[in-house]
Coordinates of C-alpha atoms in Angstrom, one line a residue:
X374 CA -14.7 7.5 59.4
X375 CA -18.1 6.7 58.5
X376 CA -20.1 5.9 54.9
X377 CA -21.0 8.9 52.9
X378 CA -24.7 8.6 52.9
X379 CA -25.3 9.4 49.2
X380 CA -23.0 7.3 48.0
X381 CA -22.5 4.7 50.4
X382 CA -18.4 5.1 50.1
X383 CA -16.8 5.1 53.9
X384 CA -13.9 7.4 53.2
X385 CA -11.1 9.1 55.7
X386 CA -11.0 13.1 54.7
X387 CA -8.0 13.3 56.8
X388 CA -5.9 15.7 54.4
X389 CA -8.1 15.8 51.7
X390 CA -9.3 18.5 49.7
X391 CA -12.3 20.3 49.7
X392 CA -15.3 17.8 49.2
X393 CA -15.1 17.4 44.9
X394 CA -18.1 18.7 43.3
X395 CA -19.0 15.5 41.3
X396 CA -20.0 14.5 44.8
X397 CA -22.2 17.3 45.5
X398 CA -23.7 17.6 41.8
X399 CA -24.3 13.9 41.3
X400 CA -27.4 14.0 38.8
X401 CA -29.8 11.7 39.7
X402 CA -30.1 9.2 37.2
X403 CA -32.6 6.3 36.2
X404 CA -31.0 2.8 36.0
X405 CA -31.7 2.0 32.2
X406 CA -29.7 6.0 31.6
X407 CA -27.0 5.3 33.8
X408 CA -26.4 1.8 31.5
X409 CA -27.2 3.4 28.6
X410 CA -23.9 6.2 29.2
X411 CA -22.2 2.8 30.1
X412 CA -22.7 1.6 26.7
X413 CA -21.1 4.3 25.2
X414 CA -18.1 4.4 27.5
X415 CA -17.8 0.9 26.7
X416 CA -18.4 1.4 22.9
X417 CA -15.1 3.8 22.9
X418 CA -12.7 1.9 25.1
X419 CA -13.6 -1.2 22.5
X420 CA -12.9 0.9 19.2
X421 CA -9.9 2.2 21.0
X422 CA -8.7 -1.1 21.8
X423 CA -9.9 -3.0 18.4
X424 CA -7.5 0.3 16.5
X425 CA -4.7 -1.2 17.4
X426 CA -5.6 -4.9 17.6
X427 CA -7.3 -5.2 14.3
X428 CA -4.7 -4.2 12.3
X429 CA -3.0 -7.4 13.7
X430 CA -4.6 -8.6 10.1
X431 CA -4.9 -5.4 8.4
X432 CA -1.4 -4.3 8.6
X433 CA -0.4 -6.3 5.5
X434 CA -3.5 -5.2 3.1
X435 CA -2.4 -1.2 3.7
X436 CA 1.5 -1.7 3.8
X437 CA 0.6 -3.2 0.4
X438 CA -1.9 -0.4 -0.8
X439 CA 0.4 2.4 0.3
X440 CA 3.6 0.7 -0.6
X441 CA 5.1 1.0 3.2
X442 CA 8.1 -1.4 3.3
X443 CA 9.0 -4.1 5.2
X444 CA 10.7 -2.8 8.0
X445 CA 8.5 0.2 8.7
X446 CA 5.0 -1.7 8.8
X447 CA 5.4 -1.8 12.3
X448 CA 4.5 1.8 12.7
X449 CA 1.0 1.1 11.5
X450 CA -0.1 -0.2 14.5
X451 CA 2.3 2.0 16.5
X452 CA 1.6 5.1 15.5
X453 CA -1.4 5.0 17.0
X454 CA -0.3 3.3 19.9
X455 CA 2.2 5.4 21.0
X456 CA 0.3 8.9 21.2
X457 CA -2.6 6.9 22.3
X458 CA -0.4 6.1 25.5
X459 CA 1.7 9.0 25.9
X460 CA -1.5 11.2 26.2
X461 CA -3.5 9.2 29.0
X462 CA -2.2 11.0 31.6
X463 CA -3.0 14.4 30.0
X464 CA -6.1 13.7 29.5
X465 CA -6.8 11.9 32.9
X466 CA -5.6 15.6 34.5
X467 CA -7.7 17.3 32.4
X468 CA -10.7 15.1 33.1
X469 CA -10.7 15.3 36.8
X470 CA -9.6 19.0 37.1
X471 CA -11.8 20.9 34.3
X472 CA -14.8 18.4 32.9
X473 CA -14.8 14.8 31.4
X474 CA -17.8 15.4 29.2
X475 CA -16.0 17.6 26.5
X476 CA -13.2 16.0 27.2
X477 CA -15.0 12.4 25.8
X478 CA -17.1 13.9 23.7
X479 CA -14.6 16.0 21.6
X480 CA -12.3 13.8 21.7
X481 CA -14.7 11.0 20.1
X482 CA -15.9 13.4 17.3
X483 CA -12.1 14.5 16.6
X484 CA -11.5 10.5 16.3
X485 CA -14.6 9.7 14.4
X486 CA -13.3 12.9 12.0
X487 CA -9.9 11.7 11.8
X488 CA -10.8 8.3 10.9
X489 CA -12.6 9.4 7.7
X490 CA -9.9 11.4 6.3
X491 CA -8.0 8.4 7.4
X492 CA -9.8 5.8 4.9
X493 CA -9.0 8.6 1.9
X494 CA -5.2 8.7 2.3
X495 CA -2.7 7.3 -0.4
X496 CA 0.3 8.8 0.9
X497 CA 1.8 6.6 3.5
X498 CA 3.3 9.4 5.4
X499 CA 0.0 11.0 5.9
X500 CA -1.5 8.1 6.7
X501 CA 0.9 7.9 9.5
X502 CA 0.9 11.1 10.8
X503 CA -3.2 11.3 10.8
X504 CA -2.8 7.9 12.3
X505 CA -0.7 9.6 15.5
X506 CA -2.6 12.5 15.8
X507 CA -5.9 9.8 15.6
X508 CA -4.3 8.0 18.9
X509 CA -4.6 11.4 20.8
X510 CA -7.9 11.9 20.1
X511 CA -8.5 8.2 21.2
X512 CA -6.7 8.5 24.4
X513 CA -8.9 11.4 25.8
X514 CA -12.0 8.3 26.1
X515 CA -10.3 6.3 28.4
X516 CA -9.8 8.8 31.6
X517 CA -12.9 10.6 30.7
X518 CA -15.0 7.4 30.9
X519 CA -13.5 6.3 34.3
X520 CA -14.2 9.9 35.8
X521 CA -17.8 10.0 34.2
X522 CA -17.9 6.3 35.4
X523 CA -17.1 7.2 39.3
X524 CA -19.9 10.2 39.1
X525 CA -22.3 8.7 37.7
X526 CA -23.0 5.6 39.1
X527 CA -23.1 5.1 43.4
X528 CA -20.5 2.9 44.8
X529 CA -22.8 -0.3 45.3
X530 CA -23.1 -0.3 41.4
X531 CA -19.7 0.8 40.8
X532 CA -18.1 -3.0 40.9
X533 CA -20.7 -4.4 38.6
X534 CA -20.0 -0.6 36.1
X535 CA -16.0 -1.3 36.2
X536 CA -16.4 -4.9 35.5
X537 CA -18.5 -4.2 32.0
X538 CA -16.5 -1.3 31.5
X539 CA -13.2 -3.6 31.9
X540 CA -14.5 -6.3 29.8
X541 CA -15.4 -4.4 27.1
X542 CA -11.5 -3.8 26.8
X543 CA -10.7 -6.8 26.8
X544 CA -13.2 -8.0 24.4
X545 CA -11.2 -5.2 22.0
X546 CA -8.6 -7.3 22.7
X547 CA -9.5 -10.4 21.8
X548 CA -12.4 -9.7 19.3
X549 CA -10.2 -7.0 17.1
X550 CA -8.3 -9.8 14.7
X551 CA -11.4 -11.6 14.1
X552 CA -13.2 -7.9 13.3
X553 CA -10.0 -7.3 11.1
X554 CA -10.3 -10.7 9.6
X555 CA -13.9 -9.7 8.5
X556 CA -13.3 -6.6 7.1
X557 CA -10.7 -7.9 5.0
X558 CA -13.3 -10.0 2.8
X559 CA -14.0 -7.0 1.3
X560 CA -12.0 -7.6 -1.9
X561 CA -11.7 -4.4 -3.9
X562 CA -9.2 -2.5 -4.9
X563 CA -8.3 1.5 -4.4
X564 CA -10.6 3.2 -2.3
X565 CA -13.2 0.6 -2.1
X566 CA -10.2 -1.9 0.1
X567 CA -11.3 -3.7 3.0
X568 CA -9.2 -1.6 5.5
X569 CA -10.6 1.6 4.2
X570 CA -13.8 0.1 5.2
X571 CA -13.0 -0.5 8.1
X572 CA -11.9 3.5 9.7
X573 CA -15.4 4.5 7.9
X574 CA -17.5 2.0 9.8
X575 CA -16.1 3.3 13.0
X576 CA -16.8 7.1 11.7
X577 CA -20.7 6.1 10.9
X578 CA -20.5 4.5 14.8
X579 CA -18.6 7.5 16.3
X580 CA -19.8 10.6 15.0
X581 CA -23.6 10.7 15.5
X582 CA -22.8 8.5 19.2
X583 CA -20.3 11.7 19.8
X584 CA -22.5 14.5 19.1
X585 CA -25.0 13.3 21.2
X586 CA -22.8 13.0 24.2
X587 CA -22.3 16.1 24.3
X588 CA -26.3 16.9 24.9
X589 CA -26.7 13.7 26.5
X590 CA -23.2 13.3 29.5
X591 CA -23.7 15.5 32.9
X592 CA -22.5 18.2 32.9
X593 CA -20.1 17.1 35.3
X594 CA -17.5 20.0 37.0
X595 CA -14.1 19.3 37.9
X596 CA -12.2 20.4 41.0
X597 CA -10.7 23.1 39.0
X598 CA -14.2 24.6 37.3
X599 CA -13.5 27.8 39.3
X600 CA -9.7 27.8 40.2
X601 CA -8.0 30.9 38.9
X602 CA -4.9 28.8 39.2
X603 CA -6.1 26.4 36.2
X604 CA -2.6 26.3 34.5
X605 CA -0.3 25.3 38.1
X606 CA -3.0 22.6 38.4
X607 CA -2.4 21.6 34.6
X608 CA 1.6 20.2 35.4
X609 CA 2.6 21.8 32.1
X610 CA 6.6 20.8 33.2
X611 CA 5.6 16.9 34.5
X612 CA 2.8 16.9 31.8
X613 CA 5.8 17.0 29.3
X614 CA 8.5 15.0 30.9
X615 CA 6.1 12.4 31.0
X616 CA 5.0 12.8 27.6
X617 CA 8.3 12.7 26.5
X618 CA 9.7 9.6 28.5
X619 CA 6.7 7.4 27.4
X620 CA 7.0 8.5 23.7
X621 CA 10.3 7.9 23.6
X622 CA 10.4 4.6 25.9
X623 CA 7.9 3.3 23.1
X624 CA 9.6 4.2 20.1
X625 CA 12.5 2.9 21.3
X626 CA 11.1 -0.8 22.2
X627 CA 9.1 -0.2 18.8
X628 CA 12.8 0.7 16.3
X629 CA 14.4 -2.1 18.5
X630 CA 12.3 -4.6 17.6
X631 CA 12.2 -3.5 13.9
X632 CA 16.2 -2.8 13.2
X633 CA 17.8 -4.7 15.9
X634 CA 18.6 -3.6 19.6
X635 CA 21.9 -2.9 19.1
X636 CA 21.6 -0.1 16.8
X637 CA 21.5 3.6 17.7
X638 CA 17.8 3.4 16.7
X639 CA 16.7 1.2 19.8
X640 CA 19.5 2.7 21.9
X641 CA 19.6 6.7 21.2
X642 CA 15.5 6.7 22.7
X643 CA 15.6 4.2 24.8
X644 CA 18.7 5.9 27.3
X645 CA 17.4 8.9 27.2
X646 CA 14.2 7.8 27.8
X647 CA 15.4 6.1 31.3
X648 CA 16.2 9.3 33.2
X649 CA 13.6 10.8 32.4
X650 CA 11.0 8.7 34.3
X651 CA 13.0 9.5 37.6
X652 CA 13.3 12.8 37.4
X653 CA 9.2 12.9 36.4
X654 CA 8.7 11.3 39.8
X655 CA 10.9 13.7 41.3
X656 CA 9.3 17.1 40.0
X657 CA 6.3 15.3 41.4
X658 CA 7.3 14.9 44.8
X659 CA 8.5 19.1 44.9
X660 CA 4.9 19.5 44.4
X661 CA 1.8 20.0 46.7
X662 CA -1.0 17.2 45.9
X663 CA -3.2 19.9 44.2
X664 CA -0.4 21.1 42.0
X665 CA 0.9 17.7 40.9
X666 CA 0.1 15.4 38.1
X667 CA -0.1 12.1 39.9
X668 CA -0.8 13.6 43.3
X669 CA 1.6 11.5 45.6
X670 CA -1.5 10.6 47.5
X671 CA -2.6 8.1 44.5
X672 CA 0.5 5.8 45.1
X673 CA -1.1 6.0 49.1
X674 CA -4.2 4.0 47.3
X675 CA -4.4 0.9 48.8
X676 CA -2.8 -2.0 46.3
X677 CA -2.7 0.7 43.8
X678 CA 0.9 0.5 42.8
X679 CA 0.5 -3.7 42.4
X680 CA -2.0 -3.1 40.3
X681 CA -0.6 -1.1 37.7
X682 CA 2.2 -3.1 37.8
X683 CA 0.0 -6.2 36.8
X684 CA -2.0 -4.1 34.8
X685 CA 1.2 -4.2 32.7
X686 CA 0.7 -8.2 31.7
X687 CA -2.9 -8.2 31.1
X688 CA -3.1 -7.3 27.9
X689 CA -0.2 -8.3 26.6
X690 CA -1.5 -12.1 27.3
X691 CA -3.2 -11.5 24.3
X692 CA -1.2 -9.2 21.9
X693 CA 2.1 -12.0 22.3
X694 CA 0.1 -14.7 21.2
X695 CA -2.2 -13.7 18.5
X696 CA 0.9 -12.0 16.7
X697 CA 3.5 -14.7 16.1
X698 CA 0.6 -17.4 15.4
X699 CA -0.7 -14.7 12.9
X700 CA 2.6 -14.9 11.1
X701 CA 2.4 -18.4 11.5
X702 CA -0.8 -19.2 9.9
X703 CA -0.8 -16.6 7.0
X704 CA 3.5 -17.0 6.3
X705 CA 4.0 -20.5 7.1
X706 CA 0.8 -22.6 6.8
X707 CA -0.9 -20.5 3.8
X708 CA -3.7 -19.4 5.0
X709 CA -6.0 -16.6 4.5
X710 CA -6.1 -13.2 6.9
X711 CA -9.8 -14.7 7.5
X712 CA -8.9 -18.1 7.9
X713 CA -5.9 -16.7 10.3
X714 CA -8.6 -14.5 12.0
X715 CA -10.7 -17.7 12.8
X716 CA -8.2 -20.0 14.0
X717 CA -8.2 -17.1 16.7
X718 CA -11.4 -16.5 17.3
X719 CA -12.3 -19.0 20.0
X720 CA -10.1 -16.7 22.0
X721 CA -12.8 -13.5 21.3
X722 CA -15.9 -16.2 21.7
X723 CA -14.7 -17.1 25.2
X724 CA -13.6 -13.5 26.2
X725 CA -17.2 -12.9 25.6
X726 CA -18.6 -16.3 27.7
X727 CA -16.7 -15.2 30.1
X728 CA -17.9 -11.3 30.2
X729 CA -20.9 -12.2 30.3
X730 CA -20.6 -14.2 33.3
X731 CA -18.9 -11.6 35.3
X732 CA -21.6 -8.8 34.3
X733 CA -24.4 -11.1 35.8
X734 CA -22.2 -11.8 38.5
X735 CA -20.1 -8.5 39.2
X736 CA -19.3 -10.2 42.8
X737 CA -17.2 -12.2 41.6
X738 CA -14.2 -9.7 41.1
X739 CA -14.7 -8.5 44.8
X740 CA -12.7 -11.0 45.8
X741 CA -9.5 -10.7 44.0
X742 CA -7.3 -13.2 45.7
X743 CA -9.2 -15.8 44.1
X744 CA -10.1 -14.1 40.9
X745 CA -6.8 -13.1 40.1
X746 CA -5.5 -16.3 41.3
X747 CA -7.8 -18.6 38.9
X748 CA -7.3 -16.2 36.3
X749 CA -3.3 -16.0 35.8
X750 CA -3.1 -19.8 36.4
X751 CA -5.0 -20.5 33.7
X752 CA -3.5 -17.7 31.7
X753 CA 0.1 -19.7 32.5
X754 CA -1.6 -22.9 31.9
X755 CA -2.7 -21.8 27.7
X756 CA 1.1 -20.6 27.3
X757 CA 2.1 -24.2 28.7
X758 CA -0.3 -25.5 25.7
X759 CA 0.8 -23.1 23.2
X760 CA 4.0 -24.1 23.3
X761 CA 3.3 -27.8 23.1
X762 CA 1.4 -27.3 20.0
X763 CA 4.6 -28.1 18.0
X764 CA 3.0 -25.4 15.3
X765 CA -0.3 -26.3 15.7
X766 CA -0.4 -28.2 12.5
X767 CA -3.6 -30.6 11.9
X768 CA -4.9 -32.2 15.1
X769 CA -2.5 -30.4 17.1
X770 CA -4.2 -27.5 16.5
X771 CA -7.7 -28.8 18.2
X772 CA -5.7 -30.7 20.6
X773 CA -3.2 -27.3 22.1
X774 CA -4.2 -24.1 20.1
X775 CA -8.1 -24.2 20.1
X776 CA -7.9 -25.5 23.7
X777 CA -5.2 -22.9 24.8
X778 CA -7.0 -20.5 23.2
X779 CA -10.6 -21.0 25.0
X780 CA -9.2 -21.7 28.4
X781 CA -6.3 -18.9 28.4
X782 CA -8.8 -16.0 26.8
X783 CA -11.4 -16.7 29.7
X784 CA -9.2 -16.9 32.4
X785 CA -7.1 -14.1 31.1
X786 CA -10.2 -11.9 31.0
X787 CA -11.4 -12.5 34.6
X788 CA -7.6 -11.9 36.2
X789 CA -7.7 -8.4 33.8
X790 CA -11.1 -7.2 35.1
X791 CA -10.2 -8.4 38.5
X792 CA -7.0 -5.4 38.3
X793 CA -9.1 -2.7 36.7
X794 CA -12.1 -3.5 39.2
X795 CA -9.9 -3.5 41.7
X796 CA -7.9 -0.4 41.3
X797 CA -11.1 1.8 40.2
X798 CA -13.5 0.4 43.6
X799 CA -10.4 1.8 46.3
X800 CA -9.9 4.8 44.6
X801 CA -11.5 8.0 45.4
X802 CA -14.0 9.3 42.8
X803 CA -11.4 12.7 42.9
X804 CA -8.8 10.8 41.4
X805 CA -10.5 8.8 38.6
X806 CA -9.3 9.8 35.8
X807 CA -5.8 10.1 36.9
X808 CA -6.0 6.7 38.1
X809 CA -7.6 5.2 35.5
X810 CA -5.1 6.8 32.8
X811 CA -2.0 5.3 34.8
X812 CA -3.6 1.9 34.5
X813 CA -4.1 1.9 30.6
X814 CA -0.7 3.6 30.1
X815 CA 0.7 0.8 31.7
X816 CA -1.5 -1.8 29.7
X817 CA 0.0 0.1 26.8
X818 CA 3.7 -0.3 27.9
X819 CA 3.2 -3.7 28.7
X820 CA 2.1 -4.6 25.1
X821 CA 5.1 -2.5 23.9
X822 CA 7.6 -3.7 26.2
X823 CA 6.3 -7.6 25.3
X824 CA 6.2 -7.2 21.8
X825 CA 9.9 -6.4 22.1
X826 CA 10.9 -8.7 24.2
X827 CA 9.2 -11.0 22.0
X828 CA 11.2 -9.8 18.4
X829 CA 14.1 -10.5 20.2
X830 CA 13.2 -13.7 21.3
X831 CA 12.0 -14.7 17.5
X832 CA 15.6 -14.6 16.4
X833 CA 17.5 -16.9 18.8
X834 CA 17.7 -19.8 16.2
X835 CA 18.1 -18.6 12.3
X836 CA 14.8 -18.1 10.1
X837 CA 12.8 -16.3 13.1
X838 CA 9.3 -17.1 13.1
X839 CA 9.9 -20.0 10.8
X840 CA 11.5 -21.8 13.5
X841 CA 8.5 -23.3 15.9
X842 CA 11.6 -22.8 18.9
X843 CA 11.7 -19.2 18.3
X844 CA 8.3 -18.6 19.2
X845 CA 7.9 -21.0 21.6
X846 CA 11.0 -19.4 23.6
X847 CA 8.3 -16.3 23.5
X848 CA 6.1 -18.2 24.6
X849 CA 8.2 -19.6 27.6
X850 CA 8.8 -15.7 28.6
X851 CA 5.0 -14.9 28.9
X852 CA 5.1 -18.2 31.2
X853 CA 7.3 -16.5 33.3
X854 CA 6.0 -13.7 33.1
X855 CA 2.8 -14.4 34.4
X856 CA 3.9 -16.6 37.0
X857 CA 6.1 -13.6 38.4
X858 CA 2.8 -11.6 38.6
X859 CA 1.5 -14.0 40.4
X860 CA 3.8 -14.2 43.0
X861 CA 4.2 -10.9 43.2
X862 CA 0.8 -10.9 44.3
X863 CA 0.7 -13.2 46.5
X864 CA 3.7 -11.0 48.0
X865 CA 1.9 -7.8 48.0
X866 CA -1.9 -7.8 48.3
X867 CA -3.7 -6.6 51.2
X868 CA -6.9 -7.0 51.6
X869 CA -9.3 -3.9 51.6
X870 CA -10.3 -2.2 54.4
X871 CA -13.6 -3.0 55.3
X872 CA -16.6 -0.8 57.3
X873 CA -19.3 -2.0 59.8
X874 CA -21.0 -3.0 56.9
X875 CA -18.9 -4.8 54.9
X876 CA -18.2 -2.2 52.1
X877 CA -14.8 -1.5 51.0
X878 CA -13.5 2.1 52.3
X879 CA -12.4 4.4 50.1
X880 CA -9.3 6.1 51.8
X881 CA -8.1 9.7 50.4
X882 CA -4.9 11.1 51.8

């Protein structure tokens, strides 16, 4: 076992197939080019992330515009969500057996598109539909951009291109209510509304950045650029099964939470959802590694599996406590969407502080035990504050939320960049975008699976969010939560396997 000497990754080939062509046809790249593809990787995983978040706020403005009703406003975030994360691992198969540039690039353009037609729509079902068929598109960035990530920069700079890459995620996170709150001063009427403004902006952003990806990427070959076998490789059969399982996992979480979990709607999906995700992992262990989906070999990755199943609470910090004190600004205290969008915005200010920090010090997240550590304790500690707020009327406010807010979003950030880093630095560059799509469909999960957990919780005493105690038994569940992930990892880490040189070994099976 020894250190690849272009790359400087110390890998084991015991097993493993042919050496993969990014490695031989690695482009060589100036510094300032390589950063300047990481800004456009970054830009889409942030408009991807900010599509769902900022219509936190802007959900109201178009249920009002296209007369959606009560019970089915829901469905304008999800609808997008749910394709968005049912399609990850599609894509991420394509991207690291054909070639992540078209892959990125068309799937940008077909988002950028989609958007436009988007902001023209008065019929709600269109709206929806378009909406669906927008989170496709969307989720064909996310394992393109870890595969391009992995070939093009070399693994010394790879830590420091994760970390930006990670935080610019999370930053969608936290930054999309305040972006939503913004666009929502637009006050006009028909098809000058704020939230039309808002899918247009994105189109002036995406298009011309798309096109030009597509002259300006390298032109980077997959394992199966020349396999005559291209369809086997493709896992039509556990491409579906998984499709289907997370689609209807989702819309079952997503009708519970709207109608009730005991009704057929919640029910009916969510049973039929749960064999499914068995028999997936089943048709995938019948298979050869080169034939398969997930590849068994990528659950051989070390700490892989823990970190997908943290990846599952990271952004979900966010999403379960922006969306009750949403309704509980706007509903209950009167204010404003911008007003309600400020109130959370120290948590987007110090997501920022704190990315900025870990890009000028990308070390940092090399050492996880720590990272992780500091981050999820004071991730627990905001909840703890939350929920003391008592509603976070007058002082309280300054004294819990805006405190919560700033400590819990910067610690929050570094224990999420610490599980993307580390998951993305021990996996082989092979395996990318496989690896990388698992992670965000389980980000996406988590924020489905929370948000349902939450409903649920909203409606232990009568008048739901009304009732400070409903969401502050929500708030005691993200407590948990957290502090279950952080045992767990405490359980389950192992520390990378280091070479004579200190750098972390990248192990293929």
């Amino acid at each position: 076992m020894s250190p690849d000497r272009r790359t400087g990754r110390s890998e084991s080939t015991v097993g493993e197939p042919p050496v993969g062509t990014e490695e031989q046809e690695r482009e060589v790249l100036s510094q300032g080019r390589k950063y300047l593809l990481l800004a456009v990787f970054c830009l889409g995983v942030f408009i991807d992330v900010m599509g769902v978040c900022a219509f936190y706020i802007l959900t109201g403005p178009v249920a009002l515009d296209l007369d959606i009703r009560f019970e089915a406003q829901t469905w304008i975030i999800t609808s997008f969500a749910v394709t968005f994360a049912a399609f990850l691992l599609f894509w991420g198969r394509v991207s690291d057996l054909y070639s992540p540039t078209p892959v990125f690039a068309y799937g940008f353009l077909t988002l950028g598109i989609l958007n436009l037609v988007i902001s023209f729509q008065t019929n709600a079902y269109a709206f929806l539909i378009l909406r669906a068929i927008s989170g496709i598109a969307g989720s064909c960035l996310i394992p393109a951009s870890y595969r391009l990530i992995s070939a093009v920069f070399n693994a010394d700079e790879l830590p420091r291109a994760f970390t930006i890459y990670g935080l610019c995620g999370s930053l969608g996170a936290s930054l999309g209510v305040p972006i939503g709150g913004l666009v929502e001063l637009i006050r006009a009427d028909g098809q000058l509304s704020g939230w039309r403004w808002y899918f247009r902006i994105t189109t002036v952003l995406i298009v011309p950045i798309s096109l030009w990806s597509l002259k300006a990427f390298p032109k980077q070959r997959g394992e199966a650029a020349s396999d005559t076998n291209k369809w086997k490789r493709l896992d039509v059969p556990g491409t579906l099964l998984m499709l289907v399982a997370i689609l209807l996992l989702i819309l079952g979480l997503t009708l519970g939470a709207s109608y009730g979990f005991g009704t057929a709607s919640f029910l009916a999906p969510f049973l039929i959802s749960l064999p499914l995700f068995p028999l997936f992992f089943y048709w995938q262990s019948r298979l050869s590694a080169d034939l398969a989906l997930v590849p068994s070999n990528t659950w051989k990755i070390p700490n892989f599996t823990l970190w997908t199943v943290l990846a599952i609470f990271t952004s979900a910090w966010w999403t379960c406590n922006q969306v009750p004190q949403i309704e509980v600004f706007v509903r209950e205290r009167g204010d404003s969407s911008i007003i309600a969008a400020m109130r959370i915005l120290p948590e987007g200010i110090s997501s920022l502080a704190c990315s900025g920090i870990l890009i000028a010090f990308p070390i940092i997240c090399s050492y996880p035990r720590y990272t992780y550590t500091f981050g999820q304790i004071g991730g627990m500690a905001a909840y703890v504050l939350f929920i003391y707020s008592d509603g976070q009327v007058g002082t309280q406010y300054w004294k819990f939320g805006f405190t919560g807010a700033t400590i819990g979003s910067f610690c929050n950030n570094v224990a999420a960049t610490s599980v993307i880093v580390g998951a993305m630095t021990t996996s082989p560059p092979s395996q990318a975008g496989v690896v990388g799509a698992i992670l965000q469909t389980a980000i996406q999960a988590g924020n489905a699976i929370a948000l349902a957990v939450q409903a649920g919780l909203l409606t232990i005493h009568p008048g739901g969010i009304e009732d400070w105690a409903n969401v502050r038994a929500s708030f005691w569940f993200m407590f948990a939560w957290g502090g279950a992930c952080l045992v767990g990892f405490h359980i389950f880490y192992r520390a990378p396997i280091l070479d004579g040189k200190g750098k972390r070994v990248v192990v293929t099976h």
